CSV table of C-alpha atoms and ligand atoms in Angstrom, one decimal:
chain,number,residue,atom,x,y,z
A,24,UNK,CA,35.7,132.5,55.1
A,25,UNK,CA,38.9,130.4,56.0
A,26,UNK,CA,40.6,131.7,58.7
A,27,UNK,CA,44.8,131.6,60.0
A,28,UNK,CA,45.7,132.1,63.4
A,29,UNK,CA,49.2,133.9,63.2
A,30,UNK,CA,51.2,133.0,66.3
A,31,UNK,CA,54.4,134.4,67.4
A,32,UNK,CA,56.7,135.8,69.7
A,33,UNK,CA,58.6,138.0,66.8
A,34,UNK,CA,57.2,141.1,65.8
A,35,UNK,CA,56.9,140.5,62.3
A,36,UNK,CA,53.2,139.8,62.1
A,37,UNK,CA,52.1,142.7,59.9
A,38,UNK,CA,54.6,142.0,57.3
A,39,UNK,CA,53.2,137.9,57.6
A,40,UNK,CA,50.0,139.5,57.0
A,41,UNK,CA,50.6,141.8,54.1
A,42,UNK,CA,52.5,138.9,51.8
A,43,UNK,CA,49.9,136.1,53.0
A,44,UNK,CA,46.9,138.4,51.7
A,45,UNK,CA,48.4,139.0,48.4
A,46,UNK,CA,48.8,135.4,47.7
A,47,UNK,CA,45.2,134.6,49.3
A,48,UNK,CA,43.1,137.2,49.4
A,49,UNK,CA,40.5,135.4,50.6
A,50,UNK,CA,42.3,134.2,53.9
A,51,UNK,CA,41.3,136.1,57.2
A,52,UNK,CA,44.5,136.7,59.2
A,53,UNK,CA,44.3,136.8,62.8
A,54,UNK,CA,47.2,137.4,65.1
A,55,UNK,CA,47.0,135.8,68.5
A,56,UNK,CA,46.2,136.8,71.0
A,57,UNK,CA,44.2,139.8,70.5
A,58,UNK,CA,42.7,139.4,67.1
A,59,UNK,CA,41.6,135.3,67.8
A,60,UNK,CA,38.1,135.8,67.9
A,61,UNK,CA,36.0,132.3,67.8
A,62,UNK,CA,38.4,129.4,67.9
A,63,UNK,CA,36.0,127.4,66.4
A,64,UNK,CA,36.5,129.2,63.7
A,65,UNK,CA,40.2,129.2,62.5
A,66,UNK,CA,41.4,126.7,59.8
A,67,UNK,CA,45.2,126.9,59.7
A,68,UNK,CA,47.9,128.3,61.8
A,69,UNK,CA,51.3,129.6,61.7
A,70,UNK,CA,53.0,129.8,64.6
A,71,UNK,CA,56.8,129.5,66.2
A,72,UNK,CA,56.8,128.6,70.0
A,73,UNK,CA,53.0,127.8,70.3
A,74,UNK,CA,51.8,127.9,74.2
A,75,UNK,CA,50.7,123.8,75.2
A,76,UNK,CA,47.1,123.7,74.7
A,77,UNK,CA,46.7,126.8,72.4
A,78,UNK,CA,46.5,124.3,69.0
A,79,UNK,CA,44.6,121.6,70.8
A,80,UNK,CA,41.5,124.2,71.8
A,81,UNK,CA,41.0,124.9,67.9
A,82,UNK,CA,38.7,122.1,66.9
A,83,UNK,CA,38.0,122.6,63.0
A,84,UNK,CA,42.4,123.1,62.5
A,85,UNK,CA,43.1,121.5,58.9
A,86,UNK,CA,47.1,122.1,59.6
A,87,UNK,CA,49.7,123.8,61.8
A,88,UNK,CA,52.2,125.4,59.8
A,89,UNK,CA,55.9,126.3,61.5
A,90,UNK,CA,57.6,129.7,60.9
A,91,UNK,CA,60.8,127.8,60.5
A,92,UNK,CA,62.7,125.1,59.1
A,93,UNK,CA,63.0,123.6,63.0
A,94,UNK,CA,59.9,122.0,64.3
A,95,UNK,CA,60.6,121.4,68.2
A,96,UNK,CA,58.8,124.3,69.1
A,97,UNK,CA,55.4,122.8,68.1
A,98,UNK,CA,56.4,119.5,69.4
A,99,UNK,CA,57.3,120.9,72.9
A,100,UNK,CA,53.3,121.2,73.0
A,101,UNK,CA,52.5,118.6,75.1
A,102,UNK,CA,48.9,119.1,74.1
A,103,UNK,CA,49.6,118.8,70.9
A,104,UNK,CA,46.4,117.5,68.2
A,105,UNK,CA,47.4,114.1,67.2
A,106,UNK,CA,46.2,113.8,62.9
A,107,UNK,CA,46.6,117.3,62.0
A,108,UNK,CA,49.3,117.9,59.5
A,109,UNK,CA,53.0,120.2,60.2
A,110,UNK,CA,54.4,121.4,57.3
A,111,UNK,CA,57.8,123.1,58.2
A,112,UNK,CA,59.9,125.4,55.9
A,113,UNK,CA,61.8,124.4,52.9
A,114,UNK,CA,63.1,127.3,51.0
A,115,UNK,CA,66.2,128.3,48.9
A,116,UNK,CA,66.2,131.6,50.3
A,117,UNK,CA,66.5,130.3,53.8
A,118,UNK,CA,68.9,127.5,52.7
A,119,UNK,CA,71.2,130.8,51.4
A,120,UNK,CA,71.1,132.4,54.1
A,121,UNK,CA,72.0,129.5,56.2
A,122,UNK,CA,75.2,128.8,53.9
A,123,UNK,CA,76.1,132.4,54.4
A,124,UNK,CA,76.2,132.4,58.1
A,125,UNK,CA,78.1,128.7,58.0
A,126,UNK,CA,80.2,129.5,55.7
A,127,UNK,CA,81.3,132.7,57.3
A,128,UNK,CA,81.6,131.2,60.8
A,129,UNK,CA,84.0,128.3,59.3
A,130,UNK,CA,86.1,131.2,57.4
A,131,UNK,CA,86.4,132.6,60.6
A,132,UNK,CA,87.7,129.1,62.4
A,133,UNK,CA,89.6,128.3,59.7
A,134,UNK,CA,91.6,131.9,59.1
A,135,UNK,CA,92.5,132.5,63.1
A,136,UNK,CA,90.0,135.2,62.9
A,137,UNK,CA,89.6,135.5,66.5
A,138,UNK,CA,93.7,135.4,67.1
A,139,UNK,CA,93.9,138.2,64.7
A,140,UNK,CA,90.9,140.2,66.4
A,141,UNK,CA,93.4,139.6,70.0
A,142,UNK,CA,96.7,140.7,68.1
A,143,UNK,CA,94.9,144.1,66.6
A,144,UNK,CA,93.6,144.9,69.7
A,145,UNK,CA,97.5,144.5,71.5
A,146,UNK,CA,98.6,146.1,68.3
A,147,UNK,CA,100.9,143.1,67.2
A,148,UNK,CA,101.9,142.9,63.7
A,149,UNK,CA,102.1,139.4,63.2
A,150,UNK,CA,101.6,136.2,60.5
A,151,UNK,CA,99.9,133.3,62.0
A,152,UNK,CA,100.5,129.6,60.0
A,153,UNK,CA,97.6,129.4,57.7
A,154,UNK,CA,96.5,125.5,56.3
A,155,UNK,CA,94.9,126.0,52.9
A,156,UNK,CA,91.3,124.9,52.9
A,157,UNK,CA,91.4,121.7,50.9
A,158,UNK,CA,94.2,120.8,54.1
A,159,UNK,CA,91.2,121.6,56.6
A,160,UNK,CA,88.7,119.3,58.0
A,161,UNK,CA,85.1,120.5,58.1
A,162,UNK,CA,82.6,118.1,59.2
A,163,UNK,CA,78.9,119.0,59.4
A,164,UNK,CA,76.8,116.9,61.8
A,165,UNK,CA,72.7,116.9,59.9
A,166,UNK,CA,72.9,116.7,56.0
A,167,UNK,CA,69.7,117.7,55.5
A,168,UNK,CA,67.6,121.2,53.5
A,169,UNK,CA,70.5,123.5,55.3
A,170,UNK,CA,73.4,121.4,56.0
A,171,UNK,CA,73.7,119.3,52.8
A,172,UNK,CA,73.2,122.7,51.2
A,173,UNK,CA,76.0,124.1,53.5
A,174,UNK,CA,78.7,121.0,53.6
A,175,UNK,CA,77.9,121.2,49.3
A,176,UNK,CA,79.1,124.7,49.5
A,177,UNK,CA,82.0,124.1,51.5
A,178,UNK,CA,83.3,121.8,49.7
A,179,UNK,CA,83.3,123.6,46.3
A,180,UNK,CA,84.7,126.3,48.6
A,181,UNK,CA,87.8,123.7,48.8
A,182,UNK,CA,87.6,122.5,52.3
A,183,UNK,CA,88.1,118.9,53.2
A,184,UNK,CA,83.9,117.9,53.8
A,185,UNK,CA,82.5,115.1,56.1
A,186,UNK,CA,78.8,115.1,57.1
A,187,UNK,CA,76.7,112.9,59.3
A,188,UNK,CA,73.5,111.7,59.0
A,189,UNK,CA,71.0,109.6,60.6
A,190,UNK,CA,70.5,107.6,57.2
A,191,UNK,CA,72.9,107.3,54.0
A,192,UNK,CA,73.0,110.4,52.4
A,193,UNK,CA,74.7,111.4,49.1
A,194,UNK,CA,76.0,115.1,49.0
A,195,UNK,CA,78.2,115.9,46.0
A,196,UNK,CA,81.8,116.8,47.3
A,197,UNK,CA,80.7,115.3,51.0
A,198,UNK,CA,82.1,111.8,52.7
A,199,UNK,CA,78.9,110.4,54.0
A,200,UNK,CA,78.8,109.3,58.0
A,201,UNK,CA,75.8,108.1,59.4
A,202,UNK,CA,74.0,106.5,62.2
A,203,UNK,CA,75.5,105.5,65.6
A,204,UNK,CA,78.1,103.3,63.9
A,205,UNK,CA,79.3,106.2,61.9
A,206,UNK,CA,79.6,109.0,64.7
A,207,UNK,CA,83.1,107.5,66.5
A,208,UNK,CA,85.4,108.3,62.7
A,209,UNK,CA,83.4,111.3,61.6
A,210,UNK,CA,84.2,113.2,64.9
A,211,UNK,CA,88.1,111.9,64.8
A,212,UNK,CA,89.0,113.0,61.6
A,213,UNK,CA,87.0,116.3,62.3
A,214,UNK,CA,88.8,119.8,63.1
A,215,UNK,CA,85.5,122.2,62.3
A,216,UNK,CA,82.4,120.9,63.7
A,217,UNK,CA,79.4,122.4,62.3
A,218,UNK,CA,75.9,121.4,64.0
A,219,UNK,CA,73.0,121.5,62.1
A,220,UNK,CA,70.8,118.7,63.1
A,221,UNK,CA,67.2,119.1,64.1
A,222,UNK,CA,66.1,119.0,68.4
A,223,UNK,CA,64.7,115.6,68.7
A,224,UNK,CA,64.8,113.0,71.3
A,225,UNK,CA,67.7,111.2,69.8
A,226,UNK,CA,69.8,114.7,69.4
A,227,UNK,CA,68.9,116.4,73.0
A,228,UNK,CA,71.6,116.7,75.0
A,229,UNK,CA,74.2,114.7,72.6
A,230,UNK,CA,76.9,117.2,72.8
A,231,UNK,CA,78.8,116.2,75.6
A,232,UNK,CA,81.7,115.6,77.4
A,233,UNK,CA,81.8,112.0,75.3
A,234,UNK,CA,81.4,113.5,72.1
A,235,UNK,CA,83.7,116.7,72.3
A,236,UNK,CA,86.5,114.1,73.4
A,237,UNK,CA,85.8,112.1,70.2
A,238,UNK,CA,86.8,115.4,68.4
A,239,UNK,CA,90.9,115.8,68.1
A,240,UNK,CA,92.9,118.5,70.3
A,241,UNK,CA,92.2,121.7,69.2
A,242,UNK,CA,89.2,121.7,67.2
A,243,UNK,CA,87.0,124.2,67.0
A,244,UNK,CA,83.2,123.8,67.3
A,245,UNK,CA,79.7,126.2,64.9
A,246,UNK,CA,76.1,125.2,66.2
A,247,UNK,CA,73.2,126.2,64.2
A,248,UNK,CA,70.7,123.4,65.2
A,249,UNK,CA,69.5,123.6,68.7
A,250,UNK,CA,70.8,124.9,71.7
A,251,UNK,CA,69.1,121.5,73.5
A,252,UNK,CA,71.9,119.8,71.6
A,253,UNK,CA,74.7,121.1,73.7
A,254,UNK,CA,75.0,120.2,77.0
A,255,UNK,CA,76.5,123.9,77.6
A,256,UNK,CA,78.7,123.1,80.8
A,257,UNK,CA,80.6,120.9,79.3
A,258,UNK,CA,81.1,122.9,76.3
A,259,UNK,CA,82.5,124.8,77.8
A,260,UNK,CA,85.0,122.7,80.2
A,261,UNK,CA,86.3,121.5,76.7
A,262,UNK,CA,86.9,125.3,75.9
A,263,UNK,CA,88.6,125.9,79.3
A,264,UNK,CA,90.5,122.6,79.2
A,265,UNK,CA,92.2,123.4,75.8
A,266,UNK,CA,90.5,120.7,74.2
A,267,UNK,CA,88.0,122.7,72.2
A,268,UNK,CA,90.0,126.1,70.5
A,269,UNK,CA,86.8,128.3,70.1
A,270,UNK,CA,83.3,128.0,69.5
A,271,UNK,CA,80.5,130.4,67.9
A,272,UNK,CA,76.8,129.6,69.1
A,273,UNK,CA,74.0,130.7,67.1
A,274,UNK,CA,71.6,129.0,69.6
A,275,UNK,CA,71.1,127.9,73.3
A,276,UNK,CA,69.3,126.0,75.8
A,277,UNK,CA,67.6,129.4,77.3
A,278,UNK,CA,66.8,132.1,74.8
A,279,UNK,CA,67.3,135.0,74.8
A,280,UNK,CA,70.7,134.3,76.7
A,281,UNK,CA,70.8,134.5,79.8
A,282,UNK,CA,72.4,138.0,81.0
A,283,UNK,CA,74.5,136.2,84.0
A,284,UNK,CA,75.6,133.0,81.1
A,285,UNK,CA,79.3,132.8,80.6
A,286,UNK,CA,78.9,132.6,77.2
A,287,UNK,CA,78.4,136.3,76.8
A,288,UNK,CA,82.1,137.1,77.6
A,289,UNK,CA,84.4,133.8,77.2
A,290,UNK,CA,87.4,134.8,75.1
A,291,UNK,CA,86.4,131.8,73.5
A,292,UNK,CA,83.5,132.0,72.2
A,293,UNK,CA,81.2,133.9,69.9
A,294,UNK,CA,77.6,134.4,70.4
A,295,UNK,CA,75.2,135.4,67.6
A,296,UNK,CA,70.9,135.8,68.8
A,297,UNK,CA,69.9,133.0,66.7
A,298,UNK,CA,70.3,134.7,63.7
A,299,UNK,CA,72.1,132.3,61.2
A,300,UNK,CA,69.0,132.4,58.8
A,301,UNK,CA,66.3,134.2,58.7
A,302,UNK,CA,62.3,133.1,57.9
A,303,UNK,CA,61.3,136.2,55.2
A,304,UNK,CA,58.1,136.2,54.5
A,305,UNK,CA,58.2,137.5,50.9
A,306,UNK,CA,60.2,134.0,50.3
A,307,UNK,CA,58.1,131.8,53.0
A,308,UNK,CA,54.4,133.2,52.0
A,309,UNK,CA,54.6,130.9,48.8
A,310,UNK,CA,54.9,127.6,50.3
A,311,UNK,CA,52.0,128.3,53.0
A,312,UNK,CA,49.8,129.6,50.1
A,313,UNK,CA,50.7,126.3,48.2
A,314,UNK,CA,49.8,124.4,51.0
A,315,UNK,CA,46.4,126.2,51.8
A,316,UNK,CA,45.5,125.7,48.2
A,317,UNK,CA,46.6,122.0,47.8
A,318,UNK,CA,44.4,121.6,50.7
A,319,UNK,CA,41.4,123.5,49.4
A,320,UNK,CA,41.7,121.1,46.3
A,321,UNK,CA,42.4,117.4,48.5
A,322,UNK,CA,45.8,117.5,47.2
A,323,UNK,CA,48.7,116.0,49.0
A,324,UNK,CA,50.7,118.6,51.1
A,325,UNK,CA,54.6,119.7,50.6
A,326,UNK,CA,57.0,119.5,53.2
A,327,UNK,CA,54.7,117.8,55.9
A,328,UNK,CA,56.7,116.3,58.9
A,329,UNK,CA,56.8,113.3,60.2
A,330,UNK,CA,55.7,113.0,63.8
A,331,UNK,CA,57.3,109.6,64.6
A,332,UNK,CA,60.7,110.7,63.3
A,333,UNK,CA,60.0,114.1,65.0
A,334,UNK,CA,61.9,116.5,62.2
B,421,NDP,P1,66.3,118.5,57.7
B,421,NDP,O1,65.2,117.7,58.3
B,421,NDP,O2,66.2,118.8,56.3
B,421,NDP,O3,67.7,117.7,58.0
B,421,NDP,C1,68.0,117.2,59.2
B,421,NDP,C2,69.3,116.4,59.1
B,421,NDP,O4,69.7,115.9,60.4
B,421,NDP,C3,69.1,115.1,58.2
B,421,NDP,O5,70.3,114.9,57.5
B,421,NDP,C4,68.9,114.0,59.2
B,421,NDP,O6,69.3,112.7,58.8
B,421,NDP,C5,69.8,114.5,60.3
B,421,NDP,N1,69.4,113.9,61.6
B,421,NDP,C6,68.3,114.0,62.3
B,421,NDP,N2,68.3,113.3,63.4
B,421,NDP,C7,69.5,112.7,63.4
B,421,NDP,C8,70.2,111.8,64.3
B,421,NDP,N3,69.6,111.3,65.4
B,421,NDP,N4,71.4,111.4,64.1
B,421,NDP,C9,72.0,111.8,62.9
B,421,NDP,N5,71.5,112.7,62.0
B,421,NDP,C10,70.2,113.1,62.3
B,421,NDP,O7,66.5,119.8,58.5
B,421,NDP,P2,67.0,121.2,58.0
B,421,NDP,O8,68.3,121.0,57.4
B,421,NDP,O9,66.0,121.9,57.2
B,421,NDP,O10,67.2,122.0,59.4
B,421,NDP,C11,68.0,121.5,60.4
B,421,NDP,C12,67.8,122.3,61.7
B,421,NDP,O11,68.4,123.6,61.6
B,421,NDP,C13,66.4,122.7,62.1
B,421,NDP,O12,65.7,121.6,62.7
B,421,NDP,C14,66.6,123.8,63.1
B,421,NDP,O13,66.8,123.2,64.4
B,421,NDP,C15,67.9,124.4,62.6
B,421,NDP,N6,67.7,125.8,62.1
B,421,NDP,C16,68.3,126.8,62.7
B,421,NDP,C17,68.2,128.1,62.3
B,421,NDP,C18,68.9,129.2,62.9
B,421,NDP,O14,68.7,130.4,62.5
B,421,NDP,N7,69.8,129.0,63.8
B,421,NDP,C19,67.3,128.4,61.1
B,421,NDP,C20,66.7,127.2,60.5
B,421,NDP,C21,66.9,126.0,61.0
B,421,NDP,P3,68.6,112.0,57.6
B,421,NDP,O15,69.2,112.7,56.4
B,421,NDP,O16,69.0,110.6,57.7
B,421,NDP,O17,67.1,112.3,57.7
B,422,OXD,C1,64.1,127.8,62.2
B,422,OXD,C2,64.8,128.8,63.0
B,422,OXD,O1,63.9,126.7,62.7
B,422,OXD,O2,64.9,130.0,62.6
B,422,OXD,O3,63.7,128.1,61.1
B,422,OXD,O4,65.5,128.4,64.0
C-alpha cells in the first residue's frame, strides 16, 4: 500500500482526495492530522505551509509535493529532509487563471478604474485622459510559468511589455531585463509594476524605499508573488508621498491580513485574500499522479525544484 499525507490549512482536502483516488486508486490518502496514522508508513506528501519538523519525522518520504506553484512554504521548514525531491505546480489552468487576475488588475491601473469608482460614488460625470495601451508601460518583475505567461498576454493585449528576470529570458512581445545590472532601466521606464517573482533569499524584502524610487512619479504598483517581497511600510510611504498612484496586493507579509493593517482601508490600495489563481484539483491531480507513477517506474520526475536556487 503506498501512502500520501495530505497537508493543509485550506479546507479543500475531500475534493484533493476524490480526484487523487481516481487517478490512483491504489494510493491511501491521509489527511493530517487526524487521519496520519504510522508515519513510518507514508510515501509522498502534499502539503502548503507544512509545520517545521512534520516532513522530517516521516522516514520512508519518496517526495514532498507543493499545493502551489510557490515553494517558500516548504522551505520555511527549517527541518526540512535534505535529498527528498519538491515538485511544485506547473499547470495551464493555473497559468490562466493567473493571467486573468493580472490582466484585470493592469486594466484597472491602466483605465483610472479606481478615479472612476471615487467620481460615481460623488456622482461626477466626468472623462478622465485615457493613454491607449500600446502608449502604456507594463513591466513585470519574474518571467517565469505565470509571469512570462502574463507579460505574453499583455503584450498581445497591446501594452508596452518589459519583464525582469534573474537570467536571460526570451518572451515573445516582451523586452527582456535581467539580473542586478538590468533592475536600474527596467524600473525607470516602468509605469505598471507587476510582481510575480518567487520568495527567496535574494527577493525577501527587495521592495523598498530604493526600488519604489527607481520607478517614475506616479506609477502604480500589482503584486502576486510574495508578500515577504514588500517591505509594506514603505509601500506605503511611496503611496502617501504621491510617488506611487495606487497599488492592489494579492499577498502580504502576515496572512490573513491583519484586521488593525492599513492596507484594509487606504484610498489607495486594493486588497484581494491571495486569490489571483487558484490550485484546482481536477487540473493539479494529473501532475502529482504523473509524478507518483514516474516514481513507481525509476523515471525522472517533472517539475522538481531546485533547492540551491530555492524556486
Ligand atoms: P517560476 O519559477 O516559473 O518563475 C520565477 C521567475 O522569477 C523566473 O523568471 C525567475 O528568473 C525569476 N526570479 C527568481 N528569482 C529572481 C531574482 N532574484 N531576480 C530576478 N528574477 C528572479 O515561478 P512561477 O512563475 O510559477 O511562480 C512565481 C510565483 O508566483 C510563485 O513562486 C508564487 O510566489 C507566486 N504565486 C502566487 C499565487 C497567488 O495566488 N498569488 C499563485 C501562484 C503562484 P529566471 O527566469 O532567470 O529563472
Ligand atoms: C501558489 C499560491 O504558490 O497559490 O500556488 O500562492
Amino acid at each position: 500500500m503506498t501512502s500520501l499525507l495530505f497537508i493543509s490549512n485550506a479546507d479543500r482536502a475531500d475534493w484533493w482526495r476524490e480526484t487523487l483516488q481516481e487517478s490512483v486508486p491504489d494510493l491511501q490518502f491521509r489527511e493530517w492530522p487526524d487521519e496520519a496514522g504510522d508515519l513510518s508508513e507514508i510515501d509522498y506528501a502534499l502539503v502548503w505551509k507544512p509545520k517545521s519538523g512534520l516532513l522530517a519525522s516521516l522516514p520512508k518520504l519518496r517526495t514532498i509535493f507543493s499545493l502551489g506553484a510557490g515553494v517558500d512554504h516548504i522551505f520555511a521548514d527549517t527541518e526540512l529532509p535534505t535529498g527528498v525531491p519538491i515538485c511544485r505546480v506547473v499547470n495551464p489552468n493555473m497559468a490562466l487563471r493567473m493571467r486573468e487576475w493580472v490582466m484585470m488588475q493592469v486594466l484597472i491601473h491602466h483605465r483610472r478604474h479606481r478615479e472612476y469608482d471615487q467620481q460615481q460614488r460623488s456622482r461626477v460625470w466626468a472623462e478622465l485622459r485615457q493613454p491607449h495601451a500600446g502608449e502604456r508601460r507594463v513591466g513585470v518583475m519574474g518571467l517565469g510559468e505565470l509571469g512570462g505567461d502574463a507579460a505574453r498576454h499583455l503584450a498581445i493585449l497591446g501594452f508596452d511589455v518589459a519583464g525582469w528576470s534573474r537570467s536571460p529570458r526570451t518572451v515573445e512581445g516582451v523586452n527582456n531585463f535581467h539580473g542586478a545590472e538590468g533592475l536600474k532601466d527596467f524600473l525607470a521606464r516602468t509605469e505598471i509594476l507587476v510582481c510575480l517573482l518567487p520568495l527567496t533569499g535574494a527577493t525577501r524584502n527587495m521592495v523598498d524605499t530604493d526600488l519604489l524610487a527607481g520607478l517614475p512619479k506616479g506609477a502604480s504598483f500589482i503584486n502576486a508573488g510574495r508578500g515577504g517581497q514588500v517591505v509594506e511600510a514603505n509601500l506605503l510611504a511611496a503611496l502617501d508621498s504621491g510617488h506611487l498612484s495606487e497599488a492592489t496586493l494579492d499577498v502580504f507579509q502576515a496572512e490573513p491580513l491583519p484586521q488593525d493593517s492599513p492596507f484594509w482601508d487606504h484610498p489607495k490600495v486594493t486588497v484581494t485574500p491571495h486569490i489571483a489563481a487558484f490550485s484546482d484539483p481536477r487540473a493539479l491531480v494529473e501532475q502529482v499522479a504523473e509524478n507518483i507513477r514516474r516514481d513507481r517506474a525509476g523515471e525522472p520526475l517533472v517539475n522538481v525544484v531546485d533547492p540551491k536556487r530555492g524556486y
